[in-house]
CSV table of C-alpha atoms and ligand atoms in Angstrom, one decimal:
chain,number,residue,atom,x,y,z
A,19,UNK,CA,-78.7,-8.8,72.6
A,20,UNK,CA,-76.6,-6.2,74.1
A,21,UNK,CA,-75.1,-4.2,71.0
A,22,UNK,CA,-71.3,-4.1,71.1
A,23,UNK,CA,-71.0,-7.7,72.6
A,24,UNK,CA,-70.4,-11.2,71.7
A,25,UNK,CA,-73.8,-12.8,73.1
A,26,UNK,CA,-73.4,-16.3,72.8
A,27,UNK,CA,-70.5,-15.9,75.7
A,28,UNK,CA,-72.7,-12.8,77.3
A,29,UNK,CA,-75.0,-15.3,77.5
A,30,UNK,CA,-73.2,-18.6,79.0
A,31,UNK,CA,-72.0,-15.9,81.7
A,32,UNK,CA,-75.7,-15.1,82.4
A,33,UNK,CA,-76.9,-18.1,83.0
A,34,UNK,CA,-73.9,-19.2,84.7
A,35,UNK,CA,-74.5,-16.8,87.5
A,36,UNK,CA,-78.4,-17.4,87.4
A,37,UNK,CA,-77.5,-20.6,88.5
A,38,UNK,CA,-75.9,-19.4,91.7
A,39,UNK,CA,-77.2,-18.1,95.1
A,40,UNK,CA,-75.6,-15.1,96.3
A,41,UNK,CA,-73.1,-16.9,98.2
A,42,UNK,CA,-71.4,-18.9,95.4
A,43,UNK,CA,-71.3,-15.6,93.7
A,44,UNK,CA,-69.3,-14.1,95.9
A,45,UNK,CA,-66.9,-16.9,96.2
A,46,UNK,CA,-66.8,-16.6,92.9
A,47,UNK,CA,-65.5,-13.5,92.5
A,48,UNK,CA,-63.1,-14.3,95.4
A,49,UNK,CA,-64.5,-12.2,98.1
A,50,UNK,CA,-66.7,-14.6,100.1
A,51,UNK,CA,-65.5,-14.1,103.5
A,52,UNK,CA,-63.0,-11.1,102.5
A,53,UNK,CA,-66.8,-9.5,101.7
A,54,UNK,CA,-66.8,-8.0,105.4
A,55,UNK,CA,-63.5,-5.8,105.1
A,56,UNK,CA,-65.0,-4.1,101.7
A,57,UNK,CA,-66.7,-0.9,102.9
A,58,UNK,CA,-70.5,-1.2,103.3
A,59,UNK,CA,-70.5,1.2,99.8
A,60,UNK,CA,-68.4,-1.4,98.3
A,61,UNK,CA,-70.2,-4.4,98.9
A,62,UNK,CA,-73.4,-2.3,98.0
A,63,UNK,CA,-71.9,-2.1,94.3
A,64,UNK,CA,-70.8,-5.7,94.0
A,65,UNK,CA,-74.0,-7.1,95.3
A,66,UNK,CA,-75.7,-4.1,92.4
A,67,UNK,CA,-73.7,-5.5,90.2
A,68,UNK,CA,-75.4,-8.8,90.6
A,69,UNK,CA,-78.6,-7.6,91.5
A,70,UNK,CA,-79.6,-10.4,93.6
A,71,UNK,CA,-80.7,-13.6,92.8
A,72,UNK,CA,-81.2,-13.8,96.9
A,73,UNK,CA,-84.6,-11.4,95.9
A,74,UNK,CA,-88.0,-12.9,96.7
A,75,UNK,CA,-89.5,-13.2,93.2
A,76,UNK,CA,-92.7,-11.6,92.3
A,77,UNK,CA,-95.6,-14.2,93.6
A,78,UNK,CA,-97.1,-17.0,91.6
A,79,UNK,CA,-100.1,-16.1,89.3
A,80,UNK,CA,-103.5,-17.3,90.0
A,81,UNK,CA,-104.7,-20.7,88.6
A,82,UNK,CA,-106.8,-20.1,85.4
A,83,UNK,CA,-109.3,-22.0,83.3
A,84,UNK,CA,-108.5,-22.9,80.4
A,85,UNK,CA,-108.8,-25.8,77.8
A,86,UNK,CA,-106.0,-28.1,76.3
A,87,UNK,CA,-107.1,-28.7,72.9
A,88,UNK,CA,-105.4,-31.9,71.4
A,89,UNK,CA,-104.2,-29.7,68.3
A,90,UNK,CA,-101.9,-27.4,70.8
A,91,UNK,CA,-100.6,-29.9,73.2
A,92,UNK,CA,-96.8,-31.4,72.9
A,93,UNK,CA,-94.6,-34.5,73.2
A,94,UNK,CA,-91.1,-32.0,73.4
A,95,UNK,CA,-89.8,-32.0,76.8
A,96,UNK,CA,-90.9,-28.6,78.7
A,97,UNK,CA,-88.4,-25.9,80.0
A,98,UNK,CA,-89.3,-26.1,83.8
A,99,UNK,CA,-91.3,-23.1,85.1
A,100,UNK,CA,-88.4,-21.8,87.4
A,101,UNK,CA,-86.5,-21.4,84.2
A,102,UNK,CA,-89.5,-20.0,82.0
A,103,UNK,CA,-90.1,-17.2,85.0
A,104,UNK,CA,-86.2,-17.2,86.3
A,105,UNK,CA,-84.4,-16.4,82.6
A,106,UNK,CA,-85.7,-13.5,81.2
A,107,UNK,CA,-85.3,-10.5,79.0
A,108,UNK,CA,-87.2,-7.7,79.6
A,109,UNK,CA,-85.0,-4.7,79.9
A,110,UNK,CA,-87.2,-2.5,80.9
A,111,UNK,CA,-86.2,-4.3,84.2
A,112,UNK,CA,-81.9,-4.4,83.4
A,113,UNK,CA,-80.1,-6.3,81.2
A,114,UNK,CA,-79.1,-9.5,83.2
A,115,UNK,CA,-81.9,-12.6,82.6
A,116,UNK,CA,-82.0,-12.8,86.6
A,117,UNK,CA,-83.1,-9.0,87.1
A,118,UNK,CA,-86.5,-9.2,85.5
A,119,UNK,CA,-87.3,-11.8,87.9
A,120,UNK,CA,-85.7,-10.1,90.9
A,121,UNK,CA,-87.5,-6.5,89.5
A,122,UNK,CA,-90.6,-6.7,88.1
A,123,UNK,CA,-92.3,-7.3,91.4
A,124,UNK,CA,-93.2,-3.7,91.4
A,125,UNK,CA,-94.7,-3.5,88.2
A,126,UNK,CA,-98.5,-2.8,89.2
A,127,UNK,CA,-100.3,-4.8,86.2
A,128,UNK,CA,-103.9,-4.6,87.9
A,129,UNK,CA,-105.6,-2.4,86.9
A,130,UNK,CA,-104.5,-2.4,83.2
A,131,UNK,CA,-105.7,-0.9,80.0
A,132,UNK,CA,-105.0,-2.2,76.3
A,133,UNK,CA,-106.9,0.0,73.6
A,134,UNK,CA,-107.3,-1.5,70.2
A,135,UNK,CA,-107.5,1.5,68.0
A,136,UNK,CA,-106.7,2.8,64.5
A,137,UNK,CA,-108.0,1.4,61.3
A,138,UNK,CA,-110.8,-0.5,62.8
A,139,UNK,CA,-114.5,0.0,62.9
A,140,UNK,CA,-114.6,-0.4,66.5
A,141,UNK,CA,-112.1,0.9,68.5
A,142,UNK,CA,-112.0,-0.8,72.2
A,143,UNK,CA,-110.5,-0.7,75.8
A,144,UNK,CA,-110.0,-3.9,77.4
A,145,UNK,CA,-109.6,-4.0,81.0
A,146,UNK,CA,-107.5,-6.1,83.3
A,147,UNK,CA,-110.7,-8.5,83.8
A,148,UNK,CA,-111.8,-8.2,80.2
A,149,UNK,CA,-108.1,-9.8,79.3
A,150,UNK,CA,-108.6,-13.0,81.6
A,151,UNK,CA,-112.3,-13.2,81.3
A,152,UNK,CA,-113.4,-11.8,78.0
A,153,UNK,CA,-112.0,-15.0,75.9
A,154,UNK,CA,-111.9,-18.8,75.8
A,155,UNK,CA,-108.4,-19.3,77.4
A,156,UNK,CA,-106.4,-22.5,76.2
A,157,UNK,CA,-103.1,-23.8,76.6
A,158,UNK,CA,-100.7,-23.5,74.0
A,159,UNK,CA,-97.3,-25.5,74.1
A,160,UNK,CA,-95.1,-23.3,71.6
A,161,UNK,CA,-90.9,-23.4,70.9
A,162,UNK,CA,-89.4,-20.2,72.1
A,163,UNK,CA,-86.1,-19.4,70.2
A,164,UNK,CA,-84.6,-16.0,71.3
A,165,UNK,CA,-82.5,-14.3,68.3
A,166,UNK,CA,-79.4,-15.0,71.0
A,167,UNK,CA,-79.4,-18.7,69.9
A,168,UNK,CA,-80.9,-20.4,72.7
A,169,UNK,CA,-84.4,-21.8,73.1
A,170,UNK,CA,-87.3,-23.0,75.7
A,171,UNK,CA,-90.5,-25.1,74.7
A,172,UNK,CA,-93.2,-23.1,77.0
A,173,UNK,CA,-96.7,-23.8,77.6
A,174,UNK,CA,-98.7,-20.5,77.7
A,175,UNK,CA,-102.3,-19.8,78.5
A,176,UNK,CA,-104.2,-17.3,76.3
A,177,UNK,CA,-106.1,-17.0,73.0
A,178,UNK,CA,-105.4,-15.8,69.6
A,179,UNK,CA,-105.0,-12.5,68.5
A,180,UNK,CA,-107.6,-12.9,65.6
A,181,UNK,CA,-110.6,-13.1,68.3
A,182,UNK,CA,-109.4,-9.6,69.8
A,183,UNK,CA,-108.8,-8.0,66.4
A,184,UNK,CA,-112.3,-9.4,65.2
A,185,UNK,CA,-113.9,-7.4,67.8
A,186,UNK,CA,-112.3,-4.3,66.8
A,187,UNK,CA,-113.3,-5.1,63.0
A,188,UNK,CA,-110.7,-4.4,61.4
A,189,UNK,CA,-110.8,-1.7,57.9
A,190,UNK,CA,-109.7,-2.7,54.5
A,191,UNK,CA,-106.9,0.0,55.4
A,192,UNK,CA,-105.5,-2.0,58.4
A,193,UNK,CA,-102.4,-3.4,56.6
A,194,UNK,CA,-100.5,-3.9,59.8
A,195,UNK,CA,-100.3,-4.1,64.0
A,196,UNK,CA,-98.6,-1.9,65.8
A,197,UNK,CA,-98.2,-3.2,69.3
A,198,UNK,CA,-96.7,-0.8,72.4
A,199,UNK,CA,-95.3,-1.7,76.1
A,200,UNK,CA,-96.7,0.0,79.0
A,201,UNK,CA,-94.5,3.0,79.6
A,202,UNK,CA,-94.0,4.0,83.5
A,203,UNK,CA,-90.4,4.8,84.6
A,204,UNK,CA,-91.4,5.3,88.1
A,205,UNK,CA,-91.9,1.4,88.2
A,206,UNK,CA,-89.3,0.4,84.7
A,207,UNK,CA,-85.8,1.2,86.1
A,208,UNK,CA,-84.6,0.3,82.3
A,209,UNK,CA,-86.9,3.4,80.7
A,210,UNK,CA,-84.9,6.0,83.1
A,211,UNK,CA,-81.7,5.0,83.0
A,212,UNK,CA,-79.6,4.2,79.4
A,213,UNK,CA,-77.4,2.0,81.3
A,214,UNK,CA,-80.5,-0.4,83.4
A,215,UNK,CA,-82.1,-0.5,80.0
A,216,UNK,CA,-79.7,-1.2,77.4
A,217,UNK,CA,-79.6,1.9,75.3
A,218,UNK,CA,-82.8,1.1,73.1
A,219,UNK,CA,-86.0,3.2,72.8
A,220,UNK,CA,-89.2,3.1,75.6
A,221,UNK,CA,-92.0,2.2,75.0
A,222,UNK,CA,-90.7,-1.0,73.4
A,223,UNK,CA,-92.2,-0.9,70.0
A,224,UNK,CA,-93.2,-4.0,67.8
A,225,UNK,CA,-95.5,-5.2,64.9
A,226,UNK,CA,-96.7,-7.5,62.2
A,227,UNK,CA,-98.4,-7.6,59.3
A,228,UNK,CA,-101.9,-8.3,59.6
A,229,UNK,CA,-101.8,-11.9,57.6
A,230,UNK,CA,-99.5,-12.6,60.7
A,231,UNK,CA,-101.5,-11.0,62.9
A,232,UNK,CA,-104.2,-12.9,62.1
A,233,UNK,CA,-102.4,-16.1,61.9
A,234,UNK,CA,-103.6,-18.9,64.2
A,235,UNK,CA,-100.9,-19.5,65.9
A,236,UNK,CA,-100.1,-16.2,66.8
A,237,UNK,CA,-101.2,-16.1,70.4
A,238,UNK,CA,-101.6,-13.2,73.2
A,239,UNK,CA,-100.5,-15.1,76.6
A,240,UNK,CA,-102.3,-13.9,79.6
A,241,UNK,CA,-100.9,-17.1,81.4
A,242,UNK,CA,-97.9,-19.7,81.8
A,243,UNK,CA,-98.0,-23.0,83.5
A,244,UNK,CA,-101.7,-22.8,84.2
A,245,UNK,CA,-101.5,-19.3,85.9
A,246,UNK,CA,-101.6,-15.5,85.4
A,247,UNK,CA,-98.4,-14.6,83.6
A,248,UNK,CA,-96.1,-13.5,86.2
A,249,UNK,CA,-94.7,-9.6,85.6
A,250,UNK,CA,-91.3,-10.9,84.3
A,251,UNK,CA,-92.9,-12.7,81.7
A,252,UNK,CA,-95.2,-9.7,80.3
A,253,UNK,CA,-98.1,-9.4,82.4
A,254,UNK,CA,-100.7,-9.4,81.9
A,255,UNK,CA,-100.9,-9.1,78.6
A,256,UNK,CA,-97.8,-10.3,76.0
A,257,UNK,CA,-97.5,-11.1,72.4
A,258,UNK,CA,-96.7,-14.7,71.5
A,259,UNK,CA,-95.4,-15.2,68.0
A,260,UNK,CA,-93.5,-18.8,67.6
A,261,UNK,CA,-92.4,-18.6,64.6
A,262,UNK,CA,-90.2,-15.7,65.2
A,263,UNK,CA,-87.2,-14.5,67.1
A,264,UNK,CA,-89.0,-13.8,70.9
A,265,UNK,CA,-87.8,-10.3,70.8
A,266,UNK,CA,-91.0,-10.0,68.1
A,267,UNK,CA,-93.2,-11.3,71.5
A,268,UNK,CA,-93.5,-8.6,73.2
A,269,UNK,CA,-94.6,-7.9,76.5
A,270,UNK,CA,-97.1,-5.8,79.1
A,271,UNK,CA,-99.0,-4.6,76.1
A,272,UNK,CA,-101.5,-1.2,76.6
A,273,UNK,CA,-101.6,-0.3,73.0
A,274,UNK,CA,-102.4,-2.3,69.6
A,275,UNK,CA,-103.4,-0.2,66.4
A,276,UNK,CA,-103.6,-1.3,62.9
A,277,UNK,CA,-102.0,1.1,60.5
A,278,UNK,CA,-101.5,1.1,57.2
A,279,UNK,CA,-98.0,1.7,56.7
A,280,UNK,CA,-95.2,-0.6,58.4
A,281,UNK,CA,-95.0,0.0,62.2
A,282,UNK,CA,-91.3,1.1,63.7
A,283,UNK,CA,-89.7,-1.9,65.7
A,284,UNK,CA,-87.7,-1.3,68.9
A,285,UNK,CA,-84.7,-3.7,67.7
A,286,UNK,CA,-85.0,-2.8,64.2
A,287,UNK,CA,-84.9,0.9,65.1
A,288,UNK,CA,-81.8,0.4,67.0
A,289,UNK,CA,-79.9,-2.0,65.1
A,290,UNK,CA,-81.2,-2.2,61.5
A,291,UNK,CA,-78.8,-4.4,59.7
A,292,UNK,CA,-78.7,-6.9,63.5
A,293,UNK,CA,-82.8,-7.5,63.4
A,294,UNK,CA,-85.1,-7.0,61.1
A,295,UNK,CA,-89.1,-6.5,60.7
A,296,UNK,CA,-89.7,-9.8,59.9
A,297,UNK,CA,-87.4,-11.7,62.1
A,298,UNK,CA,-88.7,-15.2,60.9
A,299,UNK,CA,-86.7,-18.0,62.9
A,300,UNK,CA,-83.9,-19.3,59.9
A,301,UNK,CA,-81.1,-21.3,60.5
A,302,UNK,CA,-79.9,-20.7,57.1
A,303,UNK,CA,-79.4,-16.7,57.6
A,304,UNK,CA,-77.1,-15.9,60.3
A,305,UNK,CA,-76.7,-12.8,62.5
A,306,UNK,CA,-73.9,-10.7,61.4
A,307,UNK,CA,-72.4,-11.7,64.8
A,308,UNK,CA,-72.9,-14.9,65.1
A,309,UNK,CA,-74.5,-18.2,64.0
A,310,UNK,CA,-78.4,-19.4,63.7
A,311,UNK,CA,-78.1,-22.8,62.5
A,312,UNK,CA,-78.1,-24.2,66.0
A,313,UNK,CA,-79.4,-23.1,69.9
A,314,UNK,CA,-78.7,-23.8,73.2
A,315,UNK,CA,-81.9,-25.7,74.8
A,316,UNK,CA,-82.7,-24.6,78.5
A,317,UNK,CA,-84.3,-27.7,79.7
A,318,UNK,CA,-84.4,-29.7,83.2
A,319,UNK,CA,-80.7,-29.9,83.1
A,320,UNK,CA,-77.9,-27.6,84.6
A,321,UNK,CA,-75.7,-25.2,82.3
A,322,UNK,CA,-73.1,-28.0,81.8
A,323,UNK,CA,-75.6,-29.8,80.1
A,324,UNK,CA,-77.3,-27.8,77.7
A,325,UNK,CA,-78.1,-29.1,74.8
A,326,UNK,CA,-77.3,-27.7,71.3
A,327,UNK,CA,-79.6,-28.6,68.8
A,328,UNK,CA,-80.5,-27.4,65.3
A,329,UNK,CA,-82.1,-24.2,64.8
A,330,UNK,CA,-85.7,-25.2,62.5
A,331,UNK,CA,-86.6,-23.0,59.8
A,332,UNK,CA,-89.3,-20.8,61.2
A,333,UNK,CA,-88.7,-22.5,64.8
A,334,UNK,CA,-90.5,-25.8,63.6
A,335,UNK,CA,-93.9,-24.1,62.3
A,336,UNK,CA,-92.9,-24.0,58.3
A,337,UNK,CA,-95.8,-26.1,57.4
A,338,UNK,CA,-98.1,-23.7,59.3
A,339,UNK,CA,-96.4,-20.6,58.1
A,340,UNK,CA,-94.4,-21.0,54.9
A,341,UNK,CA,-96.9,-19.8,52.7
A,342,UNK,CA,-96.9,-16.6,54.5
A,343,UNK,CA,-94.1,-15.7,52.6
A,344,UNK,CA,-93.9,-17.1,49.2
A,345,UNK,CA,-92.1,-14.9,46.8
A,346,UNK,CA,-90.2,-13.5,49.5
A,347,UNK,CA,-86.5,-13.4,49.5
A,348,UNK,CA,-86.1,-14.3,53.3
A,349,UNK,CA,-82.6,-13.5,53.4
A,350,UNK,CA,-83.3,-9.8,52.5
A,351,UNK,CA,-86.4,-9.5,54.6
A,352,UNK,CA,-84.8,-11.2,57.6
B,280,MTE,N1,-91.4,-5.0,76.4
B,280,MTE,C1,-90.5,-5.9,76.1
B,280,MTE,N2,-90.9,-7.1,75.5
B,280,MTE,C2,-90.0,-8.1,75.3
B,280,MTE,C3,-88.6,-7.9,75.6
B,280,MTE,C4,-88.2,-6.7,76.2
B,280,MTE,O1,-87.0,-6.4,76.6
B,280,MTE,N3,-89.2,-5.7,76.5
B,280,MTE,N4,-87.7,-8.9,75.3
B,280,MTE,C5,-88.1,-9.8,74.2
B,280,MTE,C6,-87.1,-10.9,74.0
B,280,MTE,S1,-85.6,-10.6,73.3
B,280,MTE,C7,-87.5,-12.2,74.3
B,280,MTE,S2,-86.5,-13.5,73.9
B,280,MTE,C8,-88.8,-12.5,75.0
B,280,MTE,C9,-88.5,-13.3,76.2
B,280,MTE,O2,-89.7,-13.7,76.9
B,280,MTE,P1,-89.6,-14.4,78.3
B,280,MTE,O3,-88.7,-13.7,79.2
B,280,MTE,O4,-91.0,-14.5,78.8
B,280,MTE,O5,-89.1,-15.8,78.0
B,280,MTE,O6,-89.5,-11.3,75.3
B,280,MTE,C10,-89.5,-10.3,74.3
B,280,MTE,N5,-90.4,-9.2,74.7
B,281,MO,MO1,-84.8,-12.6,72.6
């Protein structure tokens, strides 16, 4: 979701070269064995410039417990884990969906502090332990549809925001969340450099209202797969809210405060007519750029084999949500 570009053919490009080792990339750009008369400085760039797929990615969590309740469990296909953990966007790690994987490995995300402050009765720090031990984890199998039209089917580990806010109690005054990113340039290339992290704002900002907040389907992941959440994916703590664009899901949380006025959003902030507050998954309102009404599936096949399917109004959940919004006009609140 790169501002000035088409992302639909950002995109295909993306994935393209995720699906190559370093080698085929270089043949690829037609200097596979003409590589060793490039200067070392040279070669340095290209291989920058692809930031290296042939990185070890950051280790696999640790196994959790957790429950599969009937209610949360799914007949859709999965997106394989290699693809979950592989594709990403975080840009506080760079732009490309291989570099989270191939730079988050220095994110330190133990120990780790969230705070739950604001408008509640009691304010509270949970700690790296409290966040995997604290609550009854379960599994969740959720659609993931990123506002760039394509889609994974993902099963997290976690438990619903409501238990967390209900130990903060919240005030009659808390009429929304305001959720906050961990912000540490010294291990988030993106937040020091403009051109690593895509020109938007640090700490990534977003929020909901507290109805959605308290929805329960709205889910903070400590886990994916049946392990800890690996750093790519928003350890250890991210937002999970299925029903919206992913860029609403976000990641490494160390701050949640109920406010009473509407929180700032990072993509609203930096393109206010492109994403919106509400960001509800519609196939029938488009991004100015480019179309909703279907996405690109990232399944067990390779790119040339991608399905496109429909996009779902509110990715699939409108019986669980739709009365979340009644009254709304949902194509000016998109
Ligand atoms: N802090 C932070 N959270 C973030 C993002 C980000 O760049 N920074 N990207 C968002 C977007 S656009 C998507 S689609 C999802 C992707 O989650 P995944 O990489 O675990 O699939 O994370 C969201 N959360
Ligand atoms: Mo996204």
């Amino acid at each position: 979701m790169r501002s000035k570009k088409i992302l639909k053919d950002a995109d295909v490009t993306a994935e393209s070269v995720f699906n190559m080792d370093r080698r085929q990339v270089l043949k690829y750009l037609g200097i596979g064995a003409a590589s060793l008369t490039l200067s070392s400085r040279a070669q340095a760039n290209v291989l920058d410039w692809f930031k290296g797929n042939d990185r070890p990615r950051p280790a696999p969590g640790k196994p959790l417990e957790f429950s599969k309740p009937e209610q949360w469990q799914s007949t859709l296909p999965l997106t394989p884990e290699d693809k979950i953990t592989g594709y990403n966007n975080f840009y506080e790690f760079g732009l490309d969906k291989a570099d989270p994987a191939a730079n988050a490995g220095i994110l330190v995300t133990d120990p780790w502090s969230l705070t739950i402050s604001g408008e509640v009765a009691k304010p509270l720090t949970l700690s790296h332990e409290d966040l995997l031990r604290k609550f009854t984890l379960e599994e969740r199998i959720y659609r993931l549809r990123c506002v760039e039209a394509w889609s994974m089917v993902i099963p997290w580990v976690g438990f619903p925001l409501h238990k967390l806010l209900a130990l903060a109690e919240p005030t009659s005054d808390a009429k929304y969340v305001a959720f906050e990113t961990l912000y540490r340039p010294e291990q988030m290339p993106g937040q020091k450099d403009r051109f690593i992290g895509g020109g938007i704002q640090y700490p990534y900002v977003e929020g909901l209202r507290i109805d959605e907040a308290m929805h329960p389907l709205t889910l903070m992941a400590t886990g994916v797969y049946g392990k800890t959440l690996p750093p790519q994916n928003g350890a250890p703590v991210r937002l999970v809210v299925p029903w919206k664009y992913g860029f609403k899901s976000i990641k490494s949380i160390v701050s949640i405060k109920l406010v009473r006025e509407r929180p700032p959003t990072t993509w609203n902030l930096s393109a206010p007519n492109e994403y919106g507050f509400y960001a509800n998954v519609n196939p029938q309102v488009n991004h100015p750029r480019w179309s909703q009404a279907t996405e690109r599936f990232i399944g067990s096949g390779g790119i040339l084999d991608v399905k496109r399917q429909p996009t779902l109004l509110f990715n699939g959940y409108a019986d669980e949500v739709a009365a979340l919004y009644r009254g709304l006009n949902l194509r000016d609140n998109f």
